[in-house]
Amino acid sequence: MSNNALSSRDLAVVWHPCTQMKDHESLPMIPIRRGEGVWLEDFEGHRYLDAISSWWVNLFGHAHPYINACLQEQLSQLEHVILAGFTHEPVVALSERLVKLAPPGLTRCFYADNGSSAVEVALKMSYHFFRNQGQTQKTRFVCLQNSYHGETLGALAVGDVALYKETYQPLLMQSITVPGPDCFDREPGESCAEVALRRFEAMEQVLATQAEQICAVIIEPLVQCAGGMRMYDPIYLTRLRKACDRYNIHLIADEIAVGFGRTGSLFACEQAAMTPDYLCLSKGLTGGYLPLSVVMTTEAIFAAFYDEYQKLTAFLHSHSYTGNPLACRAALATLDLFAQTDVLGHNRHLAQVMGEALRDLQDHPHVAEVRQTGMIAAVELVKDKARKIPYPWQERRGLRIYRHALQRGALLRPLGAVSYLMPPYIITPEQIHWLADILREGITLATAD
Ligand code: PMP
């Protein structure tokens, strides 16, 4: 099998996600034969360093021997069973461990099989909670500008990335979108905490005036990832938690991308010392092996659904593969790896290396900002640095960096004009420096005209 042979077969039958398929008339498709550690290898022996953890899912590298062994053992026991009326050891053990690890008070685990579905679950559960309490007028959700929570219709409705949302607008429920705490928007001399506090006033205003209608606020703690790796100060989360309590509104923390050590703590909410009413987890939950997601919530919320069947208060949401045993086992193996070594301590070192490796890019005339939160480091290109004027999106500058990186052997899929490193935690300092060099070359090429 050659690369070309598989690409041709692919292009005849596969419709790829998040892709204008016509791009593949000129953009190479990369057929991958195997993965090992940070590397992906094609059919001709070319290797690509997976610098974005395959859409942020992979934590400890591809084909990890320990996760593989755990999955093989699980395969010989039980591949899947319905989770309604039945249970199995991996889902029980995983729930017990997540309850121990998550911010205090999150004692109940409801499973789904991808991030968007977890967001749907949290939205429905919040609405349903208030309905069960007789507060049927609470039907609205608040989200932040530039937020992203997935691609299903409910999740899109609480997102704000025009590229994904605008087309489907007529199909979507109307959420309330408020200015976010994005530190990129700071005024000269303003700190990230100051911009967060300034922006919080708009949130406070909405909550104060519309609390009667609002079920929940949904946010991505600390980093708006699909929104271009925009980052903000934890003070916003602390304030938001207090305000939600004041106005009897739920707080949904979507840690699908930032959970499991990405931001420096196991969960990003920890940096604001707050417990959300719903914590959505997916992606890194299984170490990047299998689709699984979970919504963790409180005993009080669980209790609001617990009653005689005839009262019809139960949460009847379901997905066929809810709590799949193989996926749960991969998640348990991933948590074992966190327990076996000081992953967060090691990441602190790697994060420092990432920061140092990218630091000089800050001085580049077309780099608006180099920003970093833990194991996420992003470089944003602009046309006019002084006025932060972006390049016209049609120019697809980030894509030029992507192409260059592929030629050099790195997978650096951008988000528009934002290129970023979000690597597996087993990357070495040398590999980080090598990626930074590739990024530097790519930026020079991408901004040459
Ligand atoms: N929320 C966030 C913060 C995400 O980054 C993503 C995926 N990029 C999702 C939700 C949706 O997850 P999935 O792609 O598994 O549906």
XYZ file of C-alpha atoms and ligand atoms in Angstrom:
465
model
C 0.000 0.000 0.000
C 1.352 3.432 -0.952
C 0.261 6.838 0.250
C -1.194 7.640 -3.152
C -3.133 4.409 -3.422
C -4.855 4.952 -0.080
C -5.513 8.662 -0.723
C -7.232 7.831 -3.998
C -9.417 5.208 -2.384
C -10.168 7.639 0.433
C -11.152 10.484 -1.867
C -13.603 8.215 -3.641
C -15.592 7.343 -0.511
C -14.696 9.341 2.600
C -16.084 12.765 3.494
C -13.694 14.334 5.996
C -14.577 16.459 9.036
C -13.958 20.196 9.108
C -12.674 20.065 5.518
C -13.493 21.684 2.197
C -12.951 18.479 0.238
C -11.897 20.447 -2.858
C -8.807 21.544 -0.923
C -7.486 18.046 -1.427
C -7.017 18.761 -5.119
C -3.897 20.618 -3.988
C -3.438 19.847 -0.310
C -1.867 16.469 0.374
C -3.854 13.981 2.379
C -1.678 12.076 4.798
C -2.526 8.391 5.101
C -1.235 7.091 8.415
C -0.127 3.488 8.778
C 0.955 3.508 12.391
C 1.557 5.676 15.412
C 4.121 5.460 18.165
C 4.655 7.988 20.933
C 4.492 11.510 19.508
C 4.983 10.174 15.979
C 2.593 9.295 13.191
C 4.041 7.386 10.239
C 2.698 7.205 6.703
C 2.930 4.324 4.234
C 6.229 5.502 2.853
C 7.992 5.851 6.166
C 7.617 9.651 6.528
C 7.031 10.630 10.116
C 4.970 13.502 11.503
C 5.238 14.777 15.049
C 1.691 15.108 16.353
C 2.102 18.599 17.825
C -1.649 19.079 18.304
C -2.325 15.698 19.914
C -4.708 14.764 17.081
C -7.296 17.436 17.884
C -6.214 17.646 21.519
C -7.150 14.116 22.515
C -3.834 12.363 22.914
C -2.076 12.735 26.260
C 0.606 10.060 26.503
C 1.416 9.279 22.898
C 0.106 6.917 20.261
C 0.097 3.145 20.794
C 1.009 3.469 24.444
C 2.108 0.027 25.675
C 0.262 0.239 28.999
C -3.030 1.526 27.568
C -2.763 -1.070 24.803
C -2.300 -3.868 27.330
C -5.265 -2.706 29.433
C -7.463 -2.549 26.340
C -6.383 -5.987 25.198
C -7.303 -7.407 28.568
C -10.652 -5.623 28.501
C -11.315 -6.914 24.981
C -11.048 -10.462 26.213
C -13.609 -9.740 28.957
C -16.321 -7.449 27.645
C -16.423 -5.133 24.656
C -19.792 -3.506 25.302
C -23.020 -3.823 27.205
C -26.110 -1.641 27.477
C -25.732 0.749 30.439
C -29.461 1.009 31.173
C -30.349 -1.666 33.705
C -26.844 -3.157 33.448
C -23.436 -2.088 34.624
C -19.813 -3.181 34.446
C -16.628 -2.796 36.421
C -14.822 -0.237 34.219
C -17.679 2.288 34.371
C -18.027 1.938 38.142
C -14.282 2.146 38.784
C -13.922 5.118 36.430
C -16.775 6.996 38.092
C -15.290 6.357 41.550
C -11.947 7.702 40.415
C -13.347 10.737 38.625
C -15.351 11.674 41.716
C -12.128 11.566 43.753
C -10.200 13.668 41.233
C -12.776 16.268 40.193
C -13.426 19.518 42.074
C -15.198 18.746 45.371
C -18.951 18.182 45.226
C -19.146 16.550 41.801
C -20.348 13.120 42.844
C -22.408 11.850 39.898
C -21.210 10.772 36.443
C -23.468 10.717 33.380
C -21.764 9.306 30.283
C -22.000 10.001 26.568
C -19.621 9.267 23.733
C -18.233 12.576 22.465
C -17.759 16.138 23.602
C -20.738 17.678 21.817
C -23.035 15.067 23.314
C -21.727 15.878 26.781
C -22.596 19.535 26.177
C -26.081 18.530 25.019
C -26.473 16.471 28.195
C -25.420 19.361 30.434
C -27.778 21.819 28.687
C -30.734 19.443 28.826
C -30.015 18.439 32.407
C -29.878 22.048 33.555
C -33.163 22.947 31.867
C -34.763 19.746 33.173
C -33.530 20.348 36.717
C -35.360 23.660 36.908
C -38.429 22.183 35.215
C -38.511 19.431 37.821
C -38.512 22.208 40.428
C -41.457 23.906 38.766
C -39.332 26.706 37.263
C -40.458 26.139 33.692
C -39.710 29.712 32.644
C -35.986 29.004 32.807
C -35.210 28.126 29.198
C -32.201 30.207 28.185
C -28.443 29.732 28.184
C -25.685 32.300 28.415
C -22.392 31.856 26.607
C -19.308 33.931 25.913
C -18.264 35.599 22.704
C -15.816 33.430 20.776
C -16.881 30.311 22.681
C -16.977 26.842 21.178
C -18.790 23.835 22.608
C -19.177 21.430 19.682
C -21.014 20.986 16.421
C -24.387 19.438 17.231
C -27.257 21.928 17.086
C -27.554 22.520 20.832
C -23.802 22.857 21.252
C -23.551 25.154 18.207
C -26.290 27.332 19.660
C -24.147 28.071 22.725
C -21.033 28.606 20.611
C -19.939 31.826 18.955
C -17.401 30.944 16.280
C -19.011 32.338 13.137
C -17.200 29.948 10.805
C -19.040 26.987 12.293
C -22.237 28.652 13.469
C -23.420 31.227 10.966
C -24.672 28.837 8.276
C -26.922 27.029 10.715
C -28.201 30.078 12.580
C -31.839 29.643 11.438
C -31.880 26.190 13.047
C -30.510 27.194 16.427
C -32.072 28.103 19.760
C -31.269 31.669 20.719
C -28.663 31.883 23.420
C -27.510 35.040 25.177
C -23.945 35.857 24.130
C -21.927 38.229 26.290
C -18.451 39.739 25.769
C -15.817 37.331 27.053
C -12.795 37.910 29.299
C -10.294 37.316 26.456
C -6.948 38.833 27.434
C -6.145 39.487 23.759
C -8.677 42.338 23.982
C -6.824 44.170 26.760
C -6.193 47.867 26.466
C -2.596 49.110 26.655
C -1.420 48.817 30.251
C -4.322 46.605 31.279
C -3.613 43.228 32.899
C -5.453 39.992 32.068
C -7.175 40.153 35.448
C -8.284 43.717 34.791
C -9.767 42.962 31.391
C -11.536 39.930 32.888
C -13.065 42.037 35.652
C -14.044 44.784 33.233
C -15.729 42.276 30.955
C -17.440 40.568 33.858
C -19.664 43.606 34.285
C -21.576 42.654 31.133
C -22.089 39.138 32.463
C -23.254 40.419 35.836
C -25.708 42.730 34.093
C -27.246 39.907 32.037
C -27.510 37.580 35.028
C -28.985 40.293 37.241
C -31.660 41.299 34.752
C -32.572 37.949 33.157
C -32.017 35.398 35.933
C -35.680 34.386 35.783
C -35.214 33.010 32.269
C -31.695 31.650 32.522
C -30.895 27.986 33.279
C -27.135 28.094 32.966
C -23.980 29.850 31.854
C -21.603 27.700 29.817
C -17.894 28.465 29.561
C -14.555 26.909 28.601
C -12.402 27.555 31.673
C -9.181 29.549 31.019
C -8.725 28.844 27.293
C -11.186 29.257 24.429
C -9.515 26.630 22.336
C -11.384 26.385 19.026
C -11.869 30.151 19.250
C -8.157 30.515 18.513
C -6.567 29.503 21.833
C -7.676 32.773 23.431
C -6.826 32.836 27.134
C -8.154 34.583 30.213
C -7.572 35.115 33.901
C -9.133 32.718 36.463
C -10.616 35.677 38.381
C -13.433 35.618 35.815
C -14.384 32.090 36.859
C -14.296 32.948 40.538
C -16.626 35.893 39.961
C -18.885 33.883 37.692
C -19.289 31.106 40.245
C -20.341 33.578 42.912
C -22.754 35.376 40.582
C -24.371 32.118 39.427
C -24.966 31.200 43.080
C -26.426 34.623 43.755
C -28.908 34.414 40.896
C -29.796 30.704 41.105
C -28.196 29.902 37.753
C -26.164 26.809 36.914
C -22.563 26.962 35.763
C -21.473 24.493 33.075
C -17.690 24.111 32.731
C -16.737 22.627 29.384
C -13.322 21.112 30.106
C -13.520 18.865 27.072
C -10.363 20.446 25.659
C -8.691 21.903 28.752
C -9.231 19.029 31.198
C -6.638 16.446 32.234
C -3.630 18.635 32.791
C -3.659 20.843 29.704
C -3.702 24.121 31.617
C -1.269 23.126 34.352
C -3.750 21.721 36.866
C -5.663 18.484 36.381
C -8.808 20.527 35.783
C -8.755 24.199 34.811
C -11.505 25.038 37.350
C -9.017 24.269 40.120
C -7.133 27.462 39.258
C -10.213 29.419 40.280
C -10.846 27.084 43.230
C -14.405 26.604 42.077
C -16.773 23.720 41.462
C -19.134 24.053 38.502
C -22.602 22.490 38.584
C -21.675 20.453 35.517
C -18.193 19.473 34.430
C -18.016 18.192 30.835
C -15.045 15.964 30.039
C -14.023 14.082 26.902
C -10.976 14.095 24.554
C -8.057 13.353 26.921
C -10.365 11.329 29.161
C -9.385 8.163 27.280
C -5.844 9.324 26.542
C -6.969 9.862 22.968
C -7.898 6.237 22.377
C -11.659 5.958 22.181
C -14.685 8.239 22.100
C -16.095 8.800 25.573
C -17.443 11.751 27.493
C -18.863 12.362 30.900
C -20.883 15.062 32.597
C -20.138 15.208 36.283
C -22.676 16.897 38.515
C -23.720 17.363 42.113
C -25.808 15.274 44.468
C -28.374 18.095 44.664
C -28.923 18.041 40.902
C -29.069 14.249 40.835
C -31.640 14.334 43.639
C -33.956 16.614 41.634
C -34.471 13.795 39.115
C -34.843 10.989 41.677
C -38.500 10.150 42.233
C -41.296 7.684 41.482
C -41.298 6.754 37.785
C -44.831 8.077 37.361
C -43.693 11.582 38.258
C -41.793 11.600 34.945
C -38.824 13.486 36.361
C -36.165 11.048 35.161
C -33.409 12.107 32.780
C -34.140 9.796 29.854
C -31.309 10.969 27.598
C -29.335 8.063 26.140
C -26.707 7.108 23.597
C -26.226 3.505 22.497
C -22.558 3.448 23.454
C -22.995 5.237 26.797
C -20.180 4.197 29.137
C -18.625 1.759 26.686
C -16.396 -0.639 28.678
C -13.424 -0.414 26.308
C -13.489 3.375 26.421
C -13.863 3.354 30.223
C -10.931 0.968 30.460
C -8.802 3.259 28.314
C -9.791 6.107 30.650
C -8.806 4.055 33.713
C -5.440 3.263 32.125
C -4.969 6.977 31.405
C -5.717 7.854 35.028
C -3.237 5.137 36.093
C -0.576 6.954 34.099
C -1.399 10.188 35.929
C -1.125 8.332 39.237
C 2.131 6.537 38.398
C 4.247 9.604 37.694
C 4.165 13.310 38.491
C 2.648 14.251 35.142
C 1.668 17.768 36.195
C 5.143 18.445 37.611
C 6.751 17.175 34.415
C 4.361 19.298 32.358
C 5.429 22.387 34.293
C 8.929 21.780 33.019
C 7.742 21.128 29.446
C 5.544 24.228 29.545
C 8.525 26.319 30.551
C 10.490 24.895 27.627
C 7.608 25.719 25.253
C 7.502 29.276 26.540
C 11.250 29.729 26.097
C 11.294 28.110 22.661
C 8.619 30.456 21.308
C 9.539 33.614 23.194
C 11.461 35.395 20.419
C 8.474 35.096 18.083
C 6.849 37.817 20.146
C 9.141 40.291 18.358
C 8.128 39.202 14.875
C 6.453 42.090 12.997
C 3.416 39.956 12.132
C 2.993 38.129 15.429
C 0.304 39.844 17.479
C 0.890 37.689 20.506
C 2.598 34.569 21.806
C 0.416 33.297 24.626
C 0.498 30.266 26.829
C -1.467 28.473 29.495
C 0.302 25.321 30.660
C 0.669 22.850 27.799
C -1.052 25.110 25.276
C 1.116 27.694 23.496
C -0.250 29.759 20.627
C 1.116 32.250 18.116
C -1.344 34.601 16.430
C -0.476 36.240 13.129
C -1.819 39.674 12.192
C -1.464 41.947 9.204
C -0.974 45.070 11.316
C 0.661 44.426 14.653
C 0.211 47.878 16.170
C -3.521 47.926 15.536
C -4.086 44.152 15.823
C -5.684 44.053 12.380
C -5.998 40.457 11.190
C -5.026 39.185 7.784
C -8.055 38.712 5.540
C -9.197 35.175 6.367
C -9.334 34.339 2.669
C -5.538 34.479 2.561
C -5.324 31.432 4.833
C -1.928 32.352 6.238
C -2.044 29.638 8.891
C -2.470 27.036 6.191
C 0.886 28.045 4.711
C 2.490 27.192 8.044
C 0.625 23.892 8.081
C 1.960 22.966 4.635
C 5.490 23.905 5.583
C 5.297 21.900 8.798
C 4.083 18.815 6.959
C 7.071 19.011 4.657
C 9.335 19.205 7.699
C 7.574 16.332 9.464
C 5.237 18.028 11.923
C 1.460 18.101 12.265
C 0.658 21.733 13.115
C -2.935 22.163 11.972
C -3.793 25.838 12.631
C -6.952 27.620 13.737
C -7.154 30.327 11.089
C -4.186 32.623 11.685
C -3.363 30.978 15.000
C -0.752 28.229 15.103
C -0.226 26.425 18.354
C 1.549 23.643 20.159
C -0.658 21.353 22.234
C 1.516 18.232 22.218
C 1.271 14.911 24.016
C 2.856 15.087 27.474
C 5.648 12.705 26.459
C 7.217 15.200 24.066
C 10.882 15.966 24.783
C 12.436 19.441 25.196
C 14.471 18.809 22.026
C 11.310 18.051 20.078
C 9.695 21.234 21.404
C 12.653 23.295 20.173
C 12.524 21.530 16.818
C 8.790 22.365 16.494
C 9.503 25.973 17.430
C 12.086 26.158 14.630
C 9.556 24.788 12.153
C 6.986 27.287 13.358
C 9.488 30.116 13.013
C 10.327 29.103 9.431
C 6.638 28.680 8.638
C 5.798 32.133 9.971
C 8.562 33.686 7.871
C 7.155 31.985 4.784
C 3.553 32.787 5.632
C 4.185 36.491 6.165
C 6.667 37.065 3.328
C 4.219 38.985 1.124
N -16.128 21.570 23.686
C -14.860 21.955 23.462
C -14.251 22.972 24.370
C -14.143 21.398 22.408
O -12.892 21.805 22.177
C -14.751 20.419 21.599
C -14.037 19.753 20.435
N -13.040 20.440 19.824
C -16.066 20.047 21.879
C -16.713 20.646 22.933
C -16.778 19.025 21.055
O -16.251 17.755 21.249
P -16.450 16.640 20.124
O -15.620 17.086 18.959
O -15.937 15.390 20.746
O -17.899 16.580 19.816
